[in-house]
mmCIF file of C-alpha atoms in Angstrom:
data_model
loop_
_atom_site.group_PDB
_atom_site.id
_atom_site.type_symbol
_atom_site.label_atom_id
_atom_site.label_comp_id
_atom_site.label_asym_id
_atom_site.label_seq_id
_atom_site.Cartn_x
_atom_site.Cartn_y
_atom_site.Cartn_z
ATOM 1 C CA MET A 1 -17.634 -20.559 -63.768
ATOM 2 C CA LYS A 2 -14.880 -17.451 -63.266
ATOM 3 C CA ASN A 3 -17.390 -15.695 -61.952
ATOM 4 C CA ASN A 4 -18.815 -17.634 -58.976
ATOM 5 C CA ILE A 5 -14.780 -18.706 -57.892
ATOM 6 C CA LEU A 6 -14.172 -14.835 -57.671
ATOM 7 C CA ASN A 7 -17.540 -14.161 -56.594
ATOM 8 C CA ILE A 8 -17.004 -17.267 -53.880
ATOM 9 C CA TRP A 9 -13.680 -15.778 -53.030
ATOM 10 C CA LEU A 10 -14.651 -12.436 -52.476
ATOM 11 C CA ILE A 11 -17.645 -13.855 -49.994
ATOM 12 C CA THR A 12 -14.816 -15.890 -48.105
ATOM 13 C CA LEU A 13 -12.481 -12.774 -47.871
ATOM 14 C CA ILE A 14 -15.085 -10.487 -46.412
ATOM 15 C CA LEU A 15 -16.168 -13.165 -43.956
ATOM 16 C CA LEU A 16 -12.638 -13.955 -42.337
ATOM 17 C CA ILE A 17 -11.946 -10.009 -42.459
ATOM 18 C CA ALA A 18 -15.168 -9.596 -40.332
ATOM 19 C CA GLY A 19 -14.526 -12.665 -38.217
ATOM 20 C CA CYS A 20 -10.859 -11.654 -37.986
ATOM 21 C CA ASN A 21 -11.759 -8.012 -36.360
ATOM 22 C CA ALA A 22 -15.058 -10.020 -33.772
ATOM 23 C CA GLY A 23 -11.806 -12.059 -32.846
ATOM 24 C CA ASN A 24 -9.719 -8.844 -32.345
ATOM 25 C CA LYS A 25 -12.245 -7.184 -30.533
ATOM 26 C CA THR A 26 -13.389 -9.906 -27.545
ATOM 27 C CA ASN A 27 -9.207 -10.052 -27.051
ATOM 28 C CA GLU A 28 -8.637 -6.600 -26.751
ATOM 29 C CA PRO A 29 -7.078 -6.004 -23.422
ATOM 30 C CA THR A 30 -9.011 -4.610 -20.768
ATOM 31 C CA GLU A 31 -8.046 -1.043 -18.611
ATOM 32 C CA THR A 32 -4.733 -1.813 -17.351
ATOM 33 C CA THR A 33 -4.281 2.035 -15.815
ATOM 34 C CA GLN A 34 -4.937 1.814 -12.102
ATOM 35 C CA LYS A 35 -5.688 4.885 -10.298
ATOM 36 C CA SER A 36 -3.138 5.551 -7.402
ATOM 37 C CA GLU A 37 -4.672 4.231 -4.160
ATOM 38 C CA SER A 38 -4.638 4.558 -0.411
ATOM 39 C CA VAL A 39 -4.950 0.823 1.434
ATOM 40 C CA PHE A 40 -6.324 3.476 4.620
ATOM 41 C CA PRO A 41 -9.835 5.345 4.456
ATOM 42 C CA LYS A 42 -9.483 8.675 2.699
ATOM 43 C CA GLY A 43 -11.503 10.759 5.260
ATOM 44 C CA GLU A 44 -12.962 14.264 5.199
ATOM 45 C CA LYS A 45 -11.416 17.494 3.623
ATOM 46 C CA ILE A 46 -9.086 19.455 6.175
ATOM 47 C CA ASP A 47 -10.604 23.023 6.268
ATOM 48 C CA SER A 48 -7.353 24.555 7.697
ATOM 49 C CA GLU A 49 -5.129 27.997 7.482
ATOM 50 C CA ASN A 50 -2.594 25.392 7.761
ATOM 51 C CA PHE A 51 -2.329 23.358 4.476
ATOM 52 C CA THR A 52 -2.484 24.768 1.003
ATOM 53 C CA GLY A 53 -4.692 22.827 -2.107
ATOM 54 C CA THR A 54 -6.792 20.336 -0.983
ATOM 55 C CA VAL A 55 -6.252 17.715 1.920
ATOM 56 C CA TRP A 56 -8.355 14.805 3.490
ATOM 57 C CA LEU A 57 -7.542 13.586 6.907
ATOM 58 C CA GLN A 58 -8.633 10.492 8.594
ATOM 59 C CA MET A 59 -7.650 10.331 12.589
ATOM 60 C CA MET A 60 -7.321 6.727 13.391
ATOM 61 C CA GLY A 61 -7.564 6.204 17.127
ATOM 62 C CA ALA A 62 -5.077 8.239 20.056
ATOM 63 C CA ARG A 63 -8.443 6.884 22.463
ATOM 64 C CA ASP A 64 -5.611 5.662 24.718
ATOM 65 C CA THR A 65 -3.802 9.250 25.670
ATOM 66 C CA THR A 66 -1.472 7.386 27.625
ATOM 67 C CA LEU A 67 0.172 6.079 24.026
ATOM 68 C CA HIS A 68 1.413 9.628 23.975
ATOM 69 C CA ALA A 69 0.241 9.065 19.931
ATOM 70 C CA SER A 70 -1.734 10.638 17.391
ATOM 71 C CA PHE A 71 -2.091 9.123 14.297
ATOM 72 C CA GLY A 72 -4.439 9.094 10.818
ATOM 73 C CA ASN A 73 -4.444 8.832 6.822
ATOM 74 C CA VAL A 74 -3.451 12.181 5.086
ATOM 75 C CA THR A 75 -3.863 12.361 1.247
ATOM 76 C CA PHE A 76 -2.607 15.122 -0.344
ATOM 77 C CA ALA A 77 -3.986 16.043 -3.736
ATOM 78 C CA PRO A 78 -1.659 16.964 -6.476
ATOM 79 C CA LYS A 79 0.118 20.433 -5.448
ATOM 80 C CA ALA A 80 -1.163 19.913 -2.315
ATOM 81 C CA PHE A 81 0.714 20.573 0.451
ATOM 82 C CA THR A 82 1.369 21.681 4.263
ATOM 83 C CA ASN A 83 2.417 24.427 6.240
ATOM 84 C CA TRP A 84 6.012 24.877 7.560
ATOM 85 C CA HIS A 85 6.380 22.643 11.154
ATOM 86 C CA SER A 86 7.306 20.736 13.267
ATOM 87 C CA HIS A 87 6.952 18.878 16.185
ATOM 88 C CA PRO A 88 8.114 18.345 19.621
ATOM 89 C CA GLY A 89 8.139 14.117 19.930
ATOM 90 C CA GLY A 90 8.361 14.048 16.384
ATOM 91 C CA GLN A 91 6.717 12.046 13.621
ATOM 92 C CA LEU A 92 7.030 9.225 11.532
ATOM 93 C CA LEU A 93 5.713 9.280 7.629
ATOM 94 C CA PHE A 94 4.652 6.209 6.227
ATOM 95 C CA ILE A 95 4.056 6.557 2.297
ATOM 96 C CA THR A 96 1.021 4.270 1.436
ATOM 97 C CA SER A 97 0.539 5.942 -2.301
ATOM 98 C CA GLY A 98 1.392 8.859 -5.283
ATOM 99 C CA LYS A 99 4.252 10.664 -5.347
ATOM 100 C CA GLY A 100 5.605 13.619 -3.205
ATOM 101 C CA TYR A 101 8.326 15.476 -0.846
ATOM 102 C CA TYR A 102 9.318 15.563 2.542
ATOM 103 C CA GLN A 103 11.784 18.918 3.216
ATOM 104 C CA ALA A 104 13.503 19.748 6.057
ATOM 105 C CA LYS A 105 14.492 23.632 6.262
ATOM 106 C CA GLY A 106 17.739 24.433 4.836
ATOM 107 C CA GLU A 107 18.038 20.854 3.302
ATOM 108 C CA PRO A 108 16.670 19.643 -0.542
ATOM 109 C CA ALA A 109 13.305 18.170 -0.708
ATOM 110 C CA ARG A 110 13.325 14.426 -0.908
ATOM 111 C CA PRO A 111 11.029 12.590 -3.326
ATOM 112 C CA LEU A 112 8.848 10.110 -1.684
ATOM 113 C CA SER A 113 6.590 7.630 -3.448
ATOM 114 C CA THR A 114 4.636 4.258 -2.011
ATOM 115 C CA GLY A 115 6.802 2.548 0.484
ATOM 116 C CA ASP A 116 9.110 4.990 1.691
ATOM 117 C CA VAL A 117 9.181 5.776 5.252
ATOM 118 C CA VAL A 118 10.072 9.425 7.100
ATOM 119 C CA GLU A 119 11.471 9.744 10.637
ATOM 120 C CA ILE A 120 10.845 13.516 11.121
ATOM 121 C CA PRO A 121 13.322 14.096 14.413
ATOM 122 C CA ARG A 122 12.093 15.995 17.562
ATOM 123 C CA ASN A 123 11.600 20.103 16.855
ATOM 124 C CA VAL A 124 12.688 19.822 13.049
ATOM 125 C CA ILE A 125 11.344 22.326 11.166
ATOM 126 C CA HIS A 126 10.083 20.949 7.557
ATOM 127 C CA TRP A 127 6.772 20.236 5.357
ATOM 128 C CA HIS A 128 5.848 17.621 3.367
ATOM 129 C CA GLY A 129 2.801 17.061 0.309
ATOM 130 C CA ALA A 130 1.761 15.181 -3.408
ATOM 131 C CA ALA A 131 3.885 16.132 -6.222
ATOM 132 C CA PRO A 132 2.308 18.534 -9.102
ATOM 133 C CA ASP A 133 1.200 15.597 -11.133
ATOM 134 C CA SER A 134 0.383 12.826 -7.946
ATOM 135 C CA GLU A 135 -2.127 12.313 -5.219
ATOM 136 C CA PHE A 136 -0.003 11.314 -2.633
ATOM 137 C CA ALA A 137 -1.081 9.361 0.508
ATOM 138 C CA HIS A 138 0.750 9.000 3.974
ATOM 139 C CA ILE A 139 0.021 7.556 7.976
ATOM 140 C CA ALA A 140 1.678 10.030 10.004
ATOM 141 C CA ILE A 141 2.306 9.153 13.340
ATOM 142 C CA SER A 142 2.921 11.672 16.086
ATOM 143 C CA LEU A 143 4.735 10.523 18.736
ATOM 144 C CA ASN A 144 5.439 12.009 22.633
ATOM 145 C CA GLN A 145 2.345 13.993 22.141
ATOM 146 C CA ASP A 146 3.126 14.646 26.292
ATOM 147 C CA GLU A 147 5.227 17.061 25.431
ATOM 148 C CA GLY A 148 3.402 18.934 23.015
ATOM 149 C CA GLY A 149 1.225 18.788 19.585
ATOM 150 C CA ALA A 150 2.713 20.567 16.358
ATOM 151 C CA VAL A 151 4.313 24.053 15.852
ATOM 152 C CA TRP A 152 3.273 25.465 12.816
ATOM 153 C CA THR A 153 5.616 28.423 11.125
ATOM 154 C CA GLY A 154 4.054 30.105 8.127
ATOM 155 C CA PRO A 155 3.153 29.026 4.378
ATOM 156 C CA VAL A 156 5.461 27.004 2.010
ATOM 157 C CA THR A 157 5.473 29.566 -0.731
ATOM 158 C CA ASN A 158 4.910 28.716 -4.306
ATOM 159 C CA GLU A 159 8.545 29.878 -5.757
ATOM 160 C CA GLU A 160 9.927 27.148 -2.463
ATOM 161 C CA TYR A 161 7.338 24.338 -3.789
ATOM 162 C CA ASN A 162 8.353 25.295 -7.775
ATOM 163 C CA SER A 163 12.207 25.440 -7.013
ATOM 164 C CA ILE A 164 12.497 21.463 -6.191
ATOM 165 C CA LYS A 165 14.511 19.656 -8.483
ATOM 166 C CA GLU A 166 14.699 16.086 -8.393
ATOM 167 C CA MET B 1 -6.733 -19.521 -65.665
ATOM 168 C CA LYS B 2 -9.237 -21.554 -63.283
ATOM 169 C CA ASN B 3 -6.075 -22.558 -61.550
ATOM 170 C CA ASN B 4 -4.407 -19.167 -61.304
ATOM 171 C CA ILE B 5 -7.493 -17.759 -59.651
ATOM 172 C CA LEU B 6 -7.798 -21.080 -57.245
ATOM 173 C CA ASN B 7 -4.217 -20.836 -56.318
ATOM 174 C CA ILE B 8 -4.574 -16.792 -55.712
ATOM 175 C CA TRP B 9 -7.920 -17.406 -53.667
ATOM 176 C CA LEU B 10 -5.720 -20.272 -51.292
ATOM 177 C CA ILE B 11 -3.325 -17.813 -50.647
ATOM 178 C CA THR B 12 -5.034 -15.021 -50.027
ATOM 179 C CA LEU B 13 -7.068 -17.379 -47.494
ATOM 180 C CA ILE B 14 -3.539 -19.015 -45.751
ATOM 181 C CA LEU B 15 -2.058 -15.198 -45.790
ATOM 182 C CA LEU B 16 -5.645 -13.576 -44.362
ATOM 183 C CA ILE B 17 -5.831 -16.886 -41.475
ATOM 184 C CA ALA B 18 -1.809 -15.998 -40.278
ATOM 185 C CA GLY B 19 -2.582 -12.697 -40.006
ATOM 186 C CA CYS B 20 -5.749 -12.398 -38.140
ATOM 187 C CA ASN B 21 -4.002 -15.176 -35.502
ATOM 188 C CA ALA B 22 -0.934 -12.949 -35.525
ATOM 189 C CA GLY B 23 -3.396 -9.985 -34.571
ATOM 190 C CA ASN B 24 -4.900 -11.950 -31.669
ATOM 191 C CA LYS B 25 -1.494 -13.022 -30.057
ATOM 192 C CA THR B 26 -0.176 -9.195 -29.799
ATOM 193 C CA ASN B 27 -4.333 -8.107 -28.531
ATOM 194 C CA GLU B 28 -4.209 -11.443 -25.556
ATOM 195 C CA PRO B 29 -5.118 -9.366 -22.315
ATOM 196 C CA THR B 30 -2.207 -9.668 -19.667
ATOM 197 C CA GLU B 31 -2.343 -11.546 -16.617
ATOM 198 C CA THR B 32 -4.907 -9.100 -14.439
ATOM 199 C CA THR B 33 -4.766 -11.585 -11.081
ATOM 200 C CA GLN B 34 -2.805 -9.781 -8.461
ATOM 201 C CA LYS B 35 -1.152 -11.391 -5.417
ATOM 202 C CA SER B 36 -2.178 -9.520 -2.204
ATOM 203 C CA GLU B 37 1.163 -8.017 -1.213
ATOM 204 C CA SER B 38 2.022 -5.055 0.828
ATOM 205 C CA VAL B 39 3.401 -1.520 -0.421
ATOM 206 C CA PHE B 40 5.989 -1.608 2.493
ATOM 207 C CA PRO B 41 9.734 -4.429 1.863
ATOM 208 C CA LYS B 42 8.828 -8.032 3.202
ATOM 209 C CA GLY B 43 12.657 -8.168 4.653
ATOM 210 C CA GLU B 44 13.924 -11.123 6.087
ATOM 211 C CA LYS B 45 12.628 -14.243 7.641
ATOM 212 C CA ILE B 46 13.041 -13.988 11.829
ATOM 213 C CA ASP B 47 14.431 -16.794 13.212
ATOM 214 C CA SER B 48 12.953 -16.383 17.105
ATOM 215 C CA GLU B 49 10.915 -19.109 19.449
ATOM 216 C CA ASN B 50 8.736 -16.418 19.811
ATOM 217 C CA PHE B 51 6.897 -16.664 16.795
ATOM 218 C CA THR B 52 5.105 -19.606 15.213
ATOM 219 C CA GLY B 53 5.285 -20.716 11.154
ATOM 220 C CA THR B 54 7.258 -18.455 9.221
ATOM 221 C CA VAL B 55 7.321 -14.463 9.322
ATOM 222 C CA TRP B 56 9.588 -12.075 7.750
ATOM 223 C CA LEU B 57 10.442 -8.676 9.449
ATOM 224 C CA GLN B 58 11.435 -5.366 7.685
ATOM 225 C CA MET B 59 12.781 -2.846 10.482
ATOM 226 C CA MET B 60 12.688 0.655 9.437
ATOM 227 C CA GLY B 61 13.685 3.356 11.820
ATOM 228 C CA ALA B 62 14.479 3.919 15.197
ATOM 229 C CA ARG B 63 18.051 6.421 13.542
ATOM 230 C CA ASP B 64 16.839 8.275 16.600
ATOM 231 C CA THR B 65 16.077 7.129 19.795
ATOM 232 C CA THR B 66 14.730 10.110 21.333
ATOM 233 C CA LEU B 67 11.665 9.285 19.359
ATOM 234 C CA HIS B 68 11.513 6.193 21.901
ATOM 235 C CA ALA B 69 9.671 4.362 18.995
ATOM 236 C CA SER B 70 11.184 1.091 17.093
ATOM 237 C CA PHE B 71 9.065 -0.141 13.442
ATOM 238 C CA GLY B 72 8.968 -1.862 11.143
ATOM 239 C CA ASN B 73 6.752 -3.971 8.551
ATOM 240 C CA VAL B 74 6.054 -7.670 9.675
ATOM 241 C CA THR B 75 4.411 -10.366 7.025
ATOM 242 C CA PHE B 76 2.980 -13.528 8.516
ATOM 243 C CA ALA B 77 2.408 -16.539 5.820
ATOM 244 C CA PRO B 78 -0.452 -17.972 6.372
ATOM 245 C CA LYS B 79 -1.057 -19.872 9.744
ATOM 246 C CA ALA B 80 2.120 -18.334 11.179
ATOM 247 C CA PHE B 81 1.665 -15.773 14.351
ATOM 248 C CA THR B 82 2.685 -14.098 17.510
ATOM 249 C CA ASN B 83 3.530 -15.870 20.949
ATOM 250 C CA TRP B 84 1.315 -14.377 23.766
ATOM 251 C CA HIS B 85 2.971 -11.108 24.666
ATOM 252 C CA SER B 86 2.765 -7.482 25.813
ATOM 253 C CA HIS B 87 4.187 -3.922 25.384
ATOM 254 C CA PRO B 88 4.781 -1.835 28.207
ATOM 255 C CA GLY B 89 4.147 1.699 26.311
ATOM 256 C CA GLY B 90 1.784 0.096 23.716
ATOM 257 C CA GLN B 91 1.937 -0.484 20.066
ATOM 258 C CA LEU B 92 0.422 0.319 17.097
ATOM 259 C CA LEU B 93 -0.551 -2.290 13.839
ATOM 260 C CA PHE B 94 -1.237 -0.817 10.544
ATOM 261 C CA ILE B 95 -2.820 -4.037 8.124
ATOM 262 C CA THR B 96 -1.447 -2.802 4.905
ATOM 263 C CA SER B 97 -2.124 -6.324 3.206
ATOM 264 C CA GLY B 98 -4.434 -9.861 3.888
ATOM 265 C CA LYS B 99 -6.568 -11.212 6.624
ATOM 266 C CA GLY B 100 -5.190 -11.882 10.039
ATOM 267 C CA TYR B 101 -6.305 -11.873 13.830
ATOM 268 C CA TYR B 102 -5.722 -9.269 16.874
ATOM 269 C CA GLN B 103 -6.299 -11.347 20.103
ATOM 270 C CA ALA B 104 -5.975 -9.631 23.442
ATOM 271 C CA LYS B 105 -6.109 -12.574 26.321
ATOM 272 C CA GLY B 106 -9.302 -13.087 28.188
ATOM 273 C CA GLU B 107 -11.533 -11.598 24.864
ATOM 274 C CA PRO B 108 -12.732 -13.251 21.056
ATOM 275 C CA ALA B 109 -10.088 -12.812 18.522
ATOM 276 C CA ARG B 110 -10.385 -9.716 16.412
ATOM 277 C CA PRO B 111 -10.664 -10.606 12.348
ATOM 278 C CA LEU B 112 -8.469 -8.055 10.459
ATOM 279 C CA SER B 113 -7.996 -6.551 7.241
ATOM 280 C CA THR B 114 -6.037 -4.639 5.097
ATOM 281 C CA GLY B 115 -6.533 -0.601 5.819
ATOM 282 C CA ASP B 116 -7.537 -2.071 9.684
ATOM 283 C CA VAL B 117 -5.803 -0.480 12.331
ATOM 284 C CA VAL B 118 -4.941 -1.975 15.836
ATOM 285 C CA GLU B 119 -4.310 0.348 19.038
ATOM 286 C CA ILE B 120 -2.792 -1.892 21.523
ATOM 287 C CA PRO B 121 -2.948 -0.654 25.206
ATOM 288 C CA ARG B 122 0.126 -0.855 27.405
ATOM 289 C CA ASN B 123 0.417 -4.158 29.356
ATOM 290 C CA VAL B 124 -1.775 -5.825 27.433
ATOM 291 C CA ILE B 125 -1.092 -9.221 26.880
ATOM 292 C CA HIS B 126 -2.424 -10.401 23.317
ATOM 293 C CA TRP B 127 -1.169 -11.895 19.960
ATOM 294 C CA HIS B 128 -1.750 -11.081 15.991
ATOM 295 C CA GLY B 129 -1.245 -13.531 13.325
ATOM 296 C CA ALA B 130 -2.164 -14.957 9.837
ATOM 297 C CA ALA B 131 -5.806 -16.343 8.730
ATOM 298 C CA PRO B 132 -5.650 -20.077 7.918
ATOM 299 C CA ASP B 133 -5.770 -19.383 4.478
ATOM 300 C CA SER B 134 -4.019 -15.879 3.888
ATOM 301 C CA GLU B 135 -0.641 -14.423 4.099
ATOM 302 C CA PHE B 136 -1.365 -11.081 6.283
ATOM 303 C CA ALA B 137 1.155 -8.083 6.867
ATOM 304 C CA HIS B 138 0.952 -5.232 8.881
ATOM 305 C CA ILE B 139 3.342 -2.139 10.040
ATOM 306 C CA ALA B 140 4.076 -2.191 13.793
ATOM 307 C CA ILE B 141 4.895 0.446 15.444
ATOM 308 C CA SER B 142 6.203 0.112 19.575
ATOM 309 C CA LEU B 143 5.991 3.367 21.334
ATOM 310 C CA ASN B 144 7.447 4.855 24.328
ATOM 311 C CA GLN B 145 10.268 2.164 23.951
ATOM 312 C CA ASP B 146 11.965 3.996 26.976
ATOM 313 C CA GLU B 147 10.089 2.344 29.184
ATOM 314 C CA GLY B 148 10.712 -1.130 27.906
ATOM 315 C CA GLY B 149 10.420 -3.643 25.206
ATOM 316 C CA ALA B 150 7.869 -6.822 24.545
ATOM 317 C CA VAL B 151 7.478 -9.032 26.913
ATOM 318 C CA TRP B 152 6.883 -12.594 25.734
ATOM 319 C CA THR B 153 4.795 -15.074 27.843
ATOM 320 C CA GLY B 154 4.552 -18.429 25.867
ATOM 321 C CA PRO B 155 2.840 -20.176 23.116
ATOM 322 C CA VAL B 156 -0.667 -19.649 21.406
ATOM 323 C CA THR B 157 -1.693 -23.454 21.150
ATOM 324 C CA ASN B 158 -2.946 -24.706 18.127
ATOM 325 C CA GLU B 159 -6.255 -25.123 20.109
ATOM 326 C CA GLU B 160 -6.031 -21.770 20.989
ATOM 327 C CA TYR B 161 -5.690 -21.035 17.375
ATOM 328 C CA ASN B 162 -8.096 -23.439 16.032
ATOM 329 C CA SER B 163 -11.030 -22.048 18.077
ATOM 330 C CA ILE B 164 -11.007 -19.028 16.386
ATOM 331 C CA LYS B 165 -14.880 -18.109 15.929
ATOM 332 C CA GLU B 166 -15.382 -15.452 13.143
#
């Protein structure tokens, strides 16, 4: 009788532990980590000396040249960035995913993340690109293009990029 | 002796069930349903006769008037839309969330969703707004503003809105 009760106790214990574990498995939380992805198309890799690292570009319009605007979605891999450059007619950046920087010559780099907007004045020499540990995507709208396209003025050095303090 | 074993069995059973339930609770999946929300700030409700329904606006810049651009994030509640209007310098729309329409006068309405871009030519009379069952948000960039601001030409009627065929 004593052995029977012990056996029932052991079988109950094993079944309960098994049932409990099975229950936990079906209730495991699903993957919650999400990639940082822009809502706009990534486009094709840029093959240009005006960029460091891997950068994708999807041009979006400028079919109507009378608007004097060219615009597209730019996506930077981590540690990728533009050369120093300026725009005679100015430019707007709308950050749609990830983390990165905008730096005007002679000023500290400005950290950027999703939802930020940058209004780049005419002829201000600057660069923009991704943080070391994050992709970075923005819409870029170059304005007043009838007054000229981007003027490129040389690479951002590793020293310049690595000296950014947040 | 028999009673002692039964008591131990009952206590074990109660503790195991309690532990099992506590374990299940901590492993419950978190809420996975996500609202369709723009990455840019929603801003304040517009109080204007140039819109039908509830519309929010967050202006974003135009500090540098020499860029000749004004820009902001516009969010429409379901069934909310602009009046008919045109822009002397043209306008760009970048759809960041939800579903809606763009319609140029005399043309069929164009359905829009996240990731779409609309290049609105100079002086084309048009409206934009949300679908009946969805919020709708876009960045709007009015270009060449030195040539004048929006020209409003009257409301989109319920007949016009309800006659959209997708």
